[in-house]
């Protein structure tokens, strides 16, 4: 069975990881996810993606250890975008919302961290338990200390302990906590809001944030003002840039065309 289900409505793509029993990701599944995310990235008619898991127990527990025991190499071919198809996908300049419907641990939590916003069901739970299986949560070791206080990130990485959505929200890892029945409706509501916005501006924001992560403030500002970032150059030459100013002057809602 196909481990990934997709649903499109308007400019929004819903991606559901559906791999019983736990939505774990093996090499083949990762490669499929990479193709799905790449197609979303490159489709001009799609503006926002929602990523969730099938069922109510698991969002994703990460790497499929059973597949690993049967021969899947931890350093094998994950496909375009790396593990889960998202966390290393270049130029992903569209918003992605993770709707965490249950357990998100190990690579599953890393996958959620690759999204731009995280909504969590109130029964969800999180952990980075790689330490207990003698390996490293590589992406989380890079990202987590930049997202939350260093000492908390190190505690979670070094102990592998579980934490709930309330704690996650307290550290800023989760945007909203919702009853399970409200999770996807709220994700779609948020996606529809984003889909109505200016896609070229979203692209510029995402590129600036990525480029600024390890750069000096003035260096990035200089690259922006000199239009040395591709998305900035496209934005500043676009119809949408003029439309935003025109709509403001005419006191009407702008009509974004993405060009």
Coordinates of N, CA and C in Angstrom, one line a residue:
X1 N 0.8 -1.2 0.0 CA 0.0 0.0 0.0 C 0.9 1.2 0.0
X2 N 0.4 2.3 -0.6 CA 1.1 3.6 -0.7 C 1.1 4.1 0.7
X3 N 2.4 4.4 1.2 CA 2.5 4.9 2.6 C 2.1 6.4 2.8
X4 N 1.8 7.1 1.7 CA 1.5 8.5 1.7 C 0.2 8.7 1.0
X5 N -0.8 9.4 1.7 CA -2.0 9.8 1.1 C -2.0 11.3 0.9
X6 N -2.5 11.8 -0.2 CA -2.6 13.3 -0.4 C -4.0 13.7 -0.7
X7 N -4.3 14.9 -0.4 CA -5.6 15.5 -0.7 C -5.4 16.9 -1.0
X8 N -5.9 17.4 -2.1 CA -5.7 18.8 -2.6 C -7.1 19.5 -2.6
X9 N -7.1 20.7 -2.1 CA -8.3 21.5 -2.1 C -7.8 22.9 -2.4
X10 N -8.2 23.4 -3.5 CA -7.7 24.8 -3.9 C -6.2 24.8 -4.0
X11 N -5.6 25.7 -3.2 CA -4.1 25.8 -3.2 C -3.4 25.1 -2.1
X12 N -4.2 24.2 -1.4 CA -3.6 23.6 -0.2 C -3.5 22.1 -0.5
X13 N -2.3 21.5 0.0 CA -2.1 20.1 -0.1 C -2.0 19.5 1.3
X14 N -2.8 18.5 1.5 CA -2.7 17.7 2.8 C -2.0 16.4 2.5
X15 N -0.9 16.2 3.3 CA -0.1 15.0 3.2 C -0.3 14.2 4.5
X16 N -0.7 12.9 4.3 CA -0.9 12.1 5.5 C 0.0 10.9 5.4
X17 N 0.9 10.7 6.4 CA 1.7 9.6 6.5 C 0.9 8.4 7.1
X18 N 0.7 7.4 6.3 CA -0.2 6.3 6.6 C 0.5 5.0 6.4
X19 N 1.3 4.6 7.4 CA 2.0 3.3 7.3 C 1.9 2.6 8.6
X20 N 0.8 1.7 8.6 CA 0.5 1.0 9.9 C 1.8 0.1 10.2
X21 N 2.0 -0.1 11.5 CA 1.0 0.3 12.6 C 1.4 1.6 13.2
X22 N 2.6 2.1 13.0 CA 3.0 3.3 13.8 C 3.4 4.5 12.9
X23 N 3.3 4.4 11.6 CA 3.7 5.5 10.7 C 5.2 5.7 10.8
X24 N 6.0 4.7 11.0 CA 7.4 4.8 11.0 C 7.9 4.9 9.6
X25 N 9.1 5.5 9.4 CA 9.6 5.8 8.1 C 10.8 4.9 7.7
X26 N 10.7 4.1 6.7 CA 11.8 3.4 6.2 C 12.4 4.1 4.9
X27 N 13.4 3.6 4.3 CA 14.0 4.3 3.2 C 13.0 4.5 2.0
X28 N 12.2 3.4 1.7 CA 11.3 3.6 0.6 C 10.3 4.7 0.9
X29 N 9.7 4.7 2.1 CA 8.8 5.7 2.5 C 9.4 7.1 2.4
X30 N 10.6 7.2 2.9 CA 11.3 8.5 2.8 C 11.4 9.0 1.4
X31 N 11.7 8.1 0.5 CA 11.9 8.5 -0.9 C 10.5 9.0 -1.5
X32 N 9.5 8.3 -1.1 CA 8.1 8.7 -1.6 C 7.8 10.1 -1.1
X33 N 8.1 10.3 0.2 CA 7.8 11.6 0.8 C 8.6 12.7 0.1
X34 N 9.8 12.4 -0.2 CA 10.6 13.4 -0.9 C 10.0 13.8 -2.2
X35 N 9.5 12.9 -3.0 CA 8.9 13.2 -4.2 C 7.6 14.0 -4.0
X36 N 6.9 13.7 -3.0 CA 5.6 14.5 -2.7 C 6.0 15.9 -2.4
X37 N 7.0 16.1 -1.5 CA 7.3 17.5 -1.1 C 8.0 18.2 -2.2
X38 N 8.8 17.6 -3.0 CA 9.4 18.3 -4.2 C 8.3 18.7 -5.2
X39 N 7.3 17.8 -5.4 CA 6.2 18.2 -6.3 C 5.4 19.4 -5.8
X40 N 5.2 19.4 -4.5 CA 4.5 20.5 -3.8 C 5.3 21.8 -4.0
X41 N 6.6 21.7 -3.7 CA 7.5 22.9 -3.9 C 7.4 23.4 -5.3
X42 N 7.4 22.6 -6.3 CA 7.6 23.0 -7.7 C 6.2 23.3 -8.4
X43 N 5.1 23.1 -7.7 CA 3.8 23.3 -8.3 C 3.3 24.7 -8.1
X44 N 3.2 25.5 -9.1 CA 2.8 26.9 -8.9 C 1.4 27.1 -8.4
X45 N 0.6 26.0 -8.6 CA -0.8 26.1 -8.1 C -1.0 25.8 -6.7
X46 N 0.0 25.3 -6.0 CA -0.1 25.0 -4.6 C 0.7 25.9 -3.7
X47 N 0.1 26.4 -2.6 CA 0.8 27.4 -1.8 C 1.1 27.0 -0.4
X48 N 0.3 26.0 0.2 CA 0.5 25.6 1.6 C 0.4 24.1 1.7
X49 N 1.2 23.5 2.5 CA 1.0 22.1 2.8 C 0.7 21.8 4.3
X50 N -0.1 20.8 4.5 CA -0.3 20.3 5.9 C 0.2 18.9 5.9
X51 N 1.0 18.6 6.9 CA 1.6 17.3 7.2 C 1.0 16.7 8.4
X52 N 0.4 15.5 8.3 CA -0.1 14.8 9.5 C 0.1 13.3 9.4
X53 N -0.4 12.6 10.4 CA -0.3 11.1 10.4 C -1.7 10.5 10.5
X54 N -1.8 9.3 10.0 CA -3.1 8.6 10.0 C -3.3 8.1 11.4
X55 N -4.6 8.0 11.8 CA -5.0 7.5 13.1 C -4.8 8.6 14.2
X56 N -5.0 8.2 15.4 CA -4.9 9.1 16.5 C -3.8 8.8 17.5
X57 N -3.1 7.7 17.3 CA -2.0 7.4 18.2 C -0.7 7.9 17.8
X58 N -0.3 7.8 16.5 CA 1.0 8.1 16.1 C 1.0 9.2 15.0
X59 N 1.7 10.3 15.2 CA 2.1 11.2 14.1 C 3.2 10.5 13.3
X60 N 4.3 10.3 14.0 CA 5.4 9.5 13.4 C 6.5 9.2 14.5
X61 N 6.9 7.9 14.7 CA 7.9 7.6 15.7 C 9.3 7.7 15.1
X62 N 9.4 8.2 13.8 CA 10.7 8.3 13.2 C 11.2 7.1 12.4
X63 N 12.4 6.8 12.6 CA 13.1 5.7 11.8 C 12.5 4.4 12.1
X64 N 12.2 3.6 11.1 CA 11.7 2.3 11.2 C 12.8 1.3 11.6
X65 N 12.8 1.0 12.9 CA 13.9 0.1 13.4 C 13.8 -1.3 13.0
X66 N 12.5 -1.8 12.7 CA 12.3 -3.1 12.1 C 12.9 -3.2 10.7
X67 N 12.7 -2.2 9.9 CA 13.3 -2.1 8.6 C 14.8 -2.1 8.7
X68 N 15.3 -1.4 9.7 CA 16.8 -1.3 9.9 C 17.3 -2.6 10.2
X69 N 16.6 -3.4 11.1 CA 17.1 -4.7 11.4 C 17.1 -5.7 10.3
X70 N 16.2 -5.3 9.3 CA 16.1 -6.2 8.1 C 17.0 -5.7 6.9
X71 N 17.8 -4.7 7.2 CA 18.8 -4.3 6.2 C 18.8 -2.8 5.8
X72 N 17.8 -2.0 6.1 CA 17.8 -0.6 5.8 C 19.0 0.1 6.5
X73 N 19.9 0.7 5.8 CA 21.0 1.3 6.4 C 20.6 2.7 6.9
X74 N 21.1 3.1 8.1 CA 20.8 4.4 8.7 C 21.4 5.5 7.8
X75 N 22.4 5.2 7.1 CA 23.0 6.2 6.2 C 22.7 5.9 4.7
X76 N 21.5 5.2 4.5 CA 21.1 4.8 3.2 C 20.5 6.0 2.4
X77 N 19.9 5.6 1.2 CA 19.4 6.6 0.3 C 17.9 7.0 0.8
X78 N 17.8 8.2 1.5 CA 16.5 8.7 1.9 C 15.8 9.4 0.8
X79 N 16.4 9.7 -0.3 CA 15.8 10.3 -1.4 C 15.9 11.8 -1.3
X80 N 15.3 12.5 -2.2 CA 15.4 14.0 -2.3 C 14.8 14.6 -1.0
X81 N 15.5 15.5 -0.4 CA 15.0 16.1 0.8 C 15.4 15.5 2.1
X82 N 16.2 14.4 2.0 CA 16.7 13.7 3.2 C 15.6 13.0 3.9
X83 N 15.8 12.6 5.2 CA 14.8 11.8 5.9 C 13.5 12.5 5.9
X84 N 12.4 11.8 5.5 CA 11.1 12.3 5.5 C 10.8 13.3 4.4
X85 N 11.8 13.5 3.5 CA 11.6 14.3 2.3 C 11.5 15.8 2.6
X86 N 11.6 16.3 3.8 CA 11.4 17.7 4.1 C 12.6 18.4 4.7
X87 N 13.3 17.8 5.6 CA 14.2 18.5 6.5 C 15.5 19.0 5.7
X88 N 15.8 18.4 4.6 CA 16.9 18.9 3.8 C 16.5 19.3 2.4
X89 N 15.2 19.5 2.1 CA 14.8 19.9 0.8 C 15.1 21.3 0.6
X90 N 15.9 21.5 -0.5 CA 16.4 22.9 -0.8 C 15.3 23.8 -1.3
X91 N 15.4 25.0 -1.0 CA 14.4 26.1 -1.6 C 13.0 25.7 -1.3
X92 N 12.7 25.2 -0.2 CA 11.3 25.0 0.2 C 10.7 26.3 0.7
X93 N 10.2 27.1 -0.2 CA 9.8 28.5 0.1 C 8.3 28.6 0.2
X94 N 7.6 27.6 0.6 CA 6.2 27.6 0.8 C 5.9 27.2 2.3
X95 N 4.9 27.7 2.9 CA 4.6 27.3 4.3 C 4.2 25.9 4.4
X96 N 4.7 25.2 5.5 CA 4.3 23.9 5.8 C 3.8 23.8 7.2
X97 N 2.6 23.3 7.5 CA 2.1 23.2 8.8 C 2.1 21.7 9.2
X98 N 2.7 21.4 10.4 CA 2.6 20.0 10.9 C 1.4 20.0 11.9
X99 N 0.5 19.0 11.6 CA -0.6 18.7 12.5 C -0.3 17.4 13.3
X100 N 0.3 17.6 14.5 CA 0.8 16.4 15.2 C -0.4 15.7 16.0
X101 N -0.8 14.6 15.5 CA -2.0 13.9 15.9 C -1.7 12.8 17.0
X102 N -0.5 12.7 17.4 CA -0.2 11.7 18.4 C 1.3 11.7 18.7
X103 N 1.9 10.5 18.9 CA 3.3 10.4 19.3 C 4.2 11.0 18.2
X104 N 5.1 11.9 18.5 CA 6.1 12.4 17.6 C 7.4 12.3 18.3
X105 N 8.2 11.2 17.9 CA 9.4 11.0 18.6 C 10.5 10.8 17.6
X106 N 11.8 10.9 18.0 CA 12.9 10.7 17.1 C 12.8 11.5 15.9
X107 N 12.9 10.8 14.7 CA 12.8 11.4 13.4 C 11.5 12.0 13.2
X108 N 10.4 11.5 13.9 CA 9.1 12.1 13.7 C 9.1 13.5 14.3
X109 N 9.7 13.7 15.4 CA 9.8 15.1 16.0 C 10.7 16.0 15.1
X110 N 11.7 15.4 14.6 CA 12.6 16.2 13.7 C 11.8 16.6 12.4
X111 N 10.9 15.7 11.9 CA 10.1 16.0 10.8 C 9.2 17.2 11.1
X112 N 8.6 17.2 12.3 CA 7.7 18.3 12.7 C 8.5 19.6 12.8
X113 N 9.7 19.5 13.3 CA 10.6 20.6 13.5 C 10.9 21.3 12.1
X114 N 10.8 20.5 11.0 CA 11.1 21.0 9.7 C 10.0 21.8 9.1
X115 N 8.8 21.7 9.8 CA 7.6 22.5 9.4 C 7.8 24.0 9.9
X116 N 7.0 24.9 9.4 CA 7.0 26.3 9.8 C 6.2 26.5 11.0
X117 N 5.1 25.8 11.2 CA 4.2 25.9 12.3 C 3.8 24.5 12.8
X118 N 3.6 24.3 14.1 CA 3.3 23.0 14.6 C 2.0 23.2 15.5
X119 N 1.0 22.5 15.1 CA -0.2 22.3 15.9 C -0.2 20.9 16.5
X120 N -0.6 20.8 17.7 CA -0.6 19.5 18.4 C -1.9 19.2 19.0
X121 N -2.3 17.9 18.9 CA -3.5 17.4 19.6 C -3.1 17.3 21.1
X122 N -4.1 17.5 21.9 CA -3.8 17.6 23.4 C -3.3 16.3 23.9
X123 N -3.5 15.2 23.2 CA -2.9 13.9 23.7 C -1.6 13.5 23.1
X124 N -1.0 14.4 22.3 CA 0.3 14.2 21.6 C 1.4 14.1 22.7
X125 N 2.5 13.4 22.3 CA 3.6 13.4 23.1 C 4.9 13.4 22.3
X126 N 6.0 13.8 22.9 CA 7.2 14.1 22.2 C 8.4 13.5 22.9
X127 N 9.4 13.1 22.1 CA 10.7 12.7 22.7 C 11.7 12.6 21.6
X128 N 13.0 12.6 22.1 CA 14.1 12.3 21.2 C 14.9 11.1 21.9
X129 N 14.4 9.9 21.7 CA 14.9 8.8 22.4 C 16.1 8.1 21.8
X130 N 16.7 8.7 20.7 CA 17.8 8.1 20.0 C 18.9 7.7 21.0
X131 N 19.1 8.4 22.0 CA 20.2 8.1 23.0 C 20.1 6.7 23.5
X132 N 18.9 6.2 23.7 CA 18.6 4.9 24.3 C 18.9 3.8 23.3
X133 N 19.0 4.1 22.0 CA 19.3 3.0 21.0 C 20.7 3.2 20.5
X134 N 21.5 4.0 21.1 CA 22.9 4.2 20.8 C 23.2 4.9 19.5
X135 N 22.3 5.9 19.2 CA 22.6 6.7 18.0 C 22.2 8.2 18.4
X136 N 22.4 9.0 17.4 CA 22.2 10.5 17.6 C 21.0 11.0 16.9
X137 N 20.3 11.9 17.5 CA 19.2 12.6 16.8 C 19.9 13.8 16.1
X138 N 20.3 13.5 14.9 CA 21.2 14.4 14.2 C 20.6 15.8 13.9
X139 N 19.4 15.7 13.2 CA 18.8 17.0 12.8 C 18.4 17.8 14.1
X140 N 17.9 17.1 15.1 CA 17.4 17.7 16.3 C 18.6 18.3 17.1
X141 N 19.8 17.7 17.0 CA 21.0 18.2 17.6 C 21.4 19.5 17.0
X142 N 21.1 19.7 15.7 CA 21.4 21.0 15.1 C 20.3 22.0 15.3
X143 N 19.1 21.6 15.2 CA 18.0 22.6 15.3 C 17.5 23.0 16.7
X144 N 17.4 22.0 17.6 CA 16.7 22.2 18.8 C 17.4 23.3 19.7
X145 N 18.8 23.3 19.8 CA 19.4 24.4 20.6 C 19.2 25.8 20.1
X146 N 18.8 25.9 18.8 CA 18.5 27.2 18.2 C 17.1 27.6 18.4
X147 N 16.2 26.6 18.8 CA 14.8 26.9 18.9 C 14.4 27.2 20.3
X148 N 15.0 26.5 21.3 CA 14.6 26.6 22.7 C 15.9 26.8 23.5
X149 N 15.8 27.2 24.8 CA 17.0 27.4 25.6 C 17.9 26.2 25.5
X150 N 19.2 26.5 25.5 CA 20.2 25.5 25.3 C 20.2 24.4 26.3
X151 N 20.0 24.7 27.6 CA 20.0 23.7 28.6 C 18.8 22.8 28.6
X152 N 17.7 23.3 28.1 CA 16.5 22.5 28.0 C 16.7 21.5 26.8
X153 N 17.2 22.1 25.7 CA 17.5 21.3 24.5 C 18.4 20.1 24.8
X154 N 19.5 20.4 25.5 CA 20.5 19.4 25.9 C 19.9 18.4 26.8
X155 N 19.0 18.8 27.7 CA 18.4 17.8 28.6 C 17.5 16.8 27.8
X156 N 16.8 17.4 26.8 CA 15.9 16.5 26.0 C 16.8 15.6 25.1
X157 N 17.9 16.1 24.6 CA 18.7 15.3 23.7 C 19.5 14.2 24.5
X158 N 20.0 14.6 25.7 CA 20.8 13.7 26.5 C 20.1 12.7 27.3
X159 N 18.8 13.0 27.6 CA 18.0 12.0 28.5 C 17.0 11.2 27.6
X160 N 16.6 11.8 26.5 CA 15.6 11.2 25.7 C 14.2 11.1 26.4
X161 N 14.0 12.0 27.4 CA 12.7 11.9 28.1 C 11.6 12.4 27.3
X162 N 10.4 11.9 27.7 CA 9.1 12.4 27.0 C 8.6 13.7 27.6
X163 N 8.0 14.5 26.8 CA 7.3 15.7 27.3 C 6.0 15.9 26.5
X164 N 5.1 16.6 27.1 CA 3.7 16.7 26.6 C 3.6 18.0 25.8
X165 N 2.4 18.2 25.2 CA 2.2 19.4 24.4 C 2.3 20.7 25.2
X166 N 1.8 20.7 26.4 CA 1.9 21.9 27.3 C 3.3 22.3 27.5
X167 N 4.2 21.4 27.8 CA 5.6 21.7 27.9 C 6.2 22.2 26.6
X168 N 5.9 21.5 25.5 CA 6.4 21.9 24.2 C 5.9 23.3 23.9
X169 N 4.7 23.7 24.2 CA 4.2 25.0 23.9 C 4.9 26.1 24.8
X170 N 5.2 25.6 26.0 CA 5.9 26.5 27.0 C 7.3 26.9 26.5
X171 N 7.9 26.0 25.8 CA 9.3 26.3 25.2 C 9.2 26.8 23.8
X172 N 8.0 27.0 23.3 CA 7.8 27.6 22.0 C 8.0 26.7 20.8
X173 N 7.9 25.3 21.1 CA 8.0 24.4 20.0 C 6.7 24.1 19.3
X174 N 5.6 24.4 20.0 CA 4.2 24.2 19.5 C 3.5 25.5 19.4
X175 N 2.8 25.8 18.3 CA 2.0 27.0 18.2 C 0.7 26.9 19.0
X176 N 0.0 25.8 18.8 CA -1.3 25.7 19.4 C -1.6 24.2 19.8
X177 N -2.4 24.0 20.9 CA -2.8 22.7 21.4 C -4.3 22.6 21.2
X178 N -4.7 21.6 20.6 CA -6.2 21.4 20.3 C -6.7 20.1 20.6
X179 N -8.0 20.0 20.9 CA -8.6 18.6 21.0 C -8.4 17.9 19.7
X180 N -8.3 16.6 19.7 CA -8.0 15.8 18.5 C -9.0 16.1 17.4
X181 N -10.2 16.2 17.7 CA -11.3 16.5 16.7 C -11.1 17.8 16.0
X182 N -10.4 18.7 16.7 CA -10.3 20.1 16.1 C -8.9 20.3 15.4
X183 N -8.1 19.3 15.5 CA -6.7 19.5 15.0 C -6.7 19.8 13.5
X184 N -7.2 18.9 12.7 CA -7.1 19.1 11.2 C -8.0 20.3 10.8
X185 N -9.2 20.5 11.3 CA -10.0 21.7 10.9 C -9.2 22.9 11.2
X186 N -8.5 23.0 12.3 CA -7.7 24.2 12.6 C -6.5 24.3 11.7
X187 N -5.9 23.2 11.3 CA -4.8 23.2 10.4 C -5.3 23.8 9.0
X188 N -6.4 23.3 8.6 CA -7.0 23.8 7.3 C -7.4 25.3 7.4
X189 N -7.9 25.7 8.5 CA -8.3 27.1 8.7 C -7.0 28.0 8.6
X190 N -5.9 27.5 9.2 CA -4.7 28.3 9.2 C -4.1 28.2 7.8
X191 N -4.2 27.1 7.1 CA -3.7 26.9 5.8 C -4.4 27.8 4.8
X192 N -5.7 27.9 5.0 CA -6.5 28.8 4.1 C -6.2 30.3 4.3
X193 N -5.9 30.6 5.5 CA -5.4 32.0 5.8 C -4.1 32.3 5.0
X194 N -3.2 31.3 5.1 CA -1.9 31.5 4.5 C -2.0 31.5 3.0
X195 N -2.9 30.6 2.5 CA -3.1 30.5 1.0 C -3.6 31.8 0.4
X196 N -4.3 32.6 1.2 CA -4.9 33.8 0.7 C -3.8 34.9 0.7
X197 N -2.7 34.7 1.3 CA -1.6 35.7 1.4 C -0.7 35.7 0.2
X198 N 0.3 36.6 0.2 CA 1.2 36.8 -0.9 C 2.3 35.7 -1.0
X199 N 2.3 34.8 -1.9 CA 3.2 33.7 -2.0 C 4.7 34.2 -2.2
X200 N 4.9 35.3 -2.9 CA 6.2 35.7 -3.2 C 6.9 36.3 -1.9
X201 N 6.0 36.9 -1.1 CA 6.5 37.4 0.2 C 6.9 36.2 1.1
X202 N 6.0 35.2 1.2 CA 6.3 34.0 2.0 C 7.7 33.4 1.5
X203 N 7.9 33.3 0.2 CA 9.1 32.7 -0.3 C 10.3 33.6 0.2
X204 N 10.2 34.9 0.1 CA 11.3 35.8 0.5 C 11.5 35.6 2.0
X205 N 10.5 35.6 2.8 CA 10.6 35.4 4.3 C 11.4 34.1 4.6
X206 N 11.0 33.0 3.9 CA 11.7 31.7 4.2 C 13.1 31.7 3.8
X207 N 13.4 32.3 2.7 CA 14.8 32.4 2.2 C 15.7 33.3 3.2
X208 N 15.1 34.4 3.5 CA 15.9 35.3 4.4 C 16.1 34.6 5.8
X209 N 15.1 34.0 6.3 CA 15.3 33.3 7.6 C 16.4 32.2 7.5
X210 N 16.4 31.4 6.4 CA 17.4 30.4 6.3 C 18.8 31.0 6.1
X211 N 18.9 32.0 5.3 CA 20.2 32.6 5.0 C 20.8 33.3 6.3
X212 N 19.9 33.9 7.1 CA 20.3 34.6 8.2 C 20.6 33.8 9.5
X213 N 20.3 32.5 9.4 CA 20.5 31.6 10.6 C 21.9 31.7 11.1
X214 N 22.9 31.7 10.3 CA 24.3 31.7 10.7 C 25.1 32.9 10.2
X215 N 24.4 33.9 9.9 CA 25.1 35.1 9.3 C 24.9 36.3 10.1
X216 N 25.7 37.3 9.9 CA 25.6 38.6 10.6 C 24.5 39.4 10.0
X217 N 23.8 40.1 10.9 CA 22.7 40.9 10.5 C 23.0 41.8 9.3
X218 N 24.0 42.6 9.4 CA 24.3 43.6 8.3 C 24.6 42.9 7.0
X219 N 25.3 41.7 7.1 CA 25.6 41.0 5.8 C 24.3 40.6 5.1
X220 N 23.3 40.1 5.9 CA 22.1 39.7 5.2 C 21.3 40.9 4.7
X221 N 21.3 42.0 5.5 CA 20.6 43.2 5.1 C 21.2 43.8 3.8
X222 N 22.5 43.7 3.7 CA 23.2 44.1 2.5 C 22.8 43.3 1.3
X223 N 22.7 42.0 1.5 CA 22.3 41.1 0.4 C 20.8 41.3 0.0
X224 N 20.0 41.7 1.0 CA 18.6 42.1 0.7 C 18.5 43.3 -0.2
X225 N 19.2 44.4 0.3 CA 19.1 45.7 -0.3 C 19.7 45.7 -1.7
X226 N 20.7 44.8 -1.9 CA 21.3 44.6 -3.2 C 20.6 43.6 -4.1
X227 N 19.5 43.0 -3.6 CA 18.8 42.0 -4.3 C 19.6 40.8 -4.7
X228 N 20.4 40.4 -3.8 CA 21.3 39.2 -4.0 C 20.7 37.9 -3.6
X229 N 19.5 37.9 -3.1 CA 18.7 36.7 -2.8 C 17.7 36.6 -3.9
X230 N 17.6 35.4 -4.4 CA 16.7 35.1 -5.6 C 15.3 35.5 -5.3
X231 N 14.8 35.1 -4.2 CA 13.3 35.4 -3.9 C 13.1 36.9 -3.7
X232 N 14.1 37.6 -3.1 CA 14.0 39.1 -3.0 C 14.0 39.8 -4.3
X233 N 14.9 39.3 -5.2 CA 14.9 39.9 -6.6 C 13.6 39.7 -7.3
X234 N 13.1 38.5 -7.2 CA 11.8 38.2 -7.9 C 10.7 39.0 -7.3
X235 N 10.6 39.1 -6.0 CA 9.6 39.9 -5.3 C 9.6 41.4 -5.7
X236 N 10.8 42.0 -5.7 CA 10.9 43.4 -5.9 C 10.6 43.8 -7.4
X237 N 10.6 42.8 -8.3 CA 10.3 43.0 -9.7 C 8.9 42.5 -10.1
X238 N 8.1 42.1 -9.1 CA 6.9 41.4 -9.3 C 5.7 42.3 -9.5
X239 N 4.6 41.8 -10.1 CA 3.3 42.4 -10.1 C 2.7 42.5 -8.7
X240 N 3.0 41.5 -7.9 CA 2.4 41.4 -6.6 C 3.0 42.6 -5.7
X241 N 4.2 43.0 -5.9 CA 4.8 44.1 -5.2 C 4.0 45.4 -5.5
X242 N 3.7 45.6 -6.7 CA 2.9 46.8 -7.1 C 1.5 46.6 -6.7
X243 N 0.9 45.4 -6.7 CA -0.4 45.2 -6.3 C -0.6 45.5 -4.9
X244 N 0.3 45.2 -4.0 CA 0.2 45.5 -2.6 C 0.1 47.0 -2.3
X245 N 0.9 47.8 -3.0 CA 0.8 49.2 -2.8 C -0.4 49.8 -3.4
X246 N -0.8 49.3 -4.6 CA -2.0 49.8 -5.3 C -3.3 49.5 -4.5
X247 N -3.4 48.3 -3.9 CA -4.5 47.9 -3.2 C -4.6 48.7 -1.9
X248 N -3.5 49.0 -1.3 CA -3.5 49.9 -0.1 C -4.0 51.3 -0.4
X249 N -3.5 51.8 -1.5 CA -3.9 53.2 -1.9 C -5.4 53.2 -2.3
X250 N -5.9 52.1 -2.9 CA -7.3 52.1 -3.3 C -8.2 51.6 -2.2
X251 N -7.7 51.3 -1.1 CA -8.5 50.8 0.1 C -9.3 49.5 -0.3
X252 N -8.6 48.5 -0.8 CA -9.2 47.3 -1.2 C -8.3 46.1 -0.8
X253 N -8.8 44.9 -0.8 CA -8.0 43.8 -0.6 C -7.2 43.5 -1.8
X254 N -5.9 43.1 -1.6 CA -5.0 42.8 -2.7 C -5.4 41.5 -3.3
X255 N -5.1 41.3 -4.6 CA -5.3 40.1 -5.3 C -3.9 39.6 -5.7
X256 N -3.5 38.5 -5.0 CA -2.1 38.0 -5.2 C -2.1 37.0 -6.3
X257 N -1.2 37.2 -7.2 CA -1.1 36.3 -8.4 C 0.2 35.4 -8.3
X258 N 1.1 35.7 -7.4 CA 2.3 34.9 -7.3 C 3.3 35.2 -8.5
X259 N 3.2 36.4 -9.0 CA 4.1 36.8 -10.1 C 4.3 38.3 -10.1

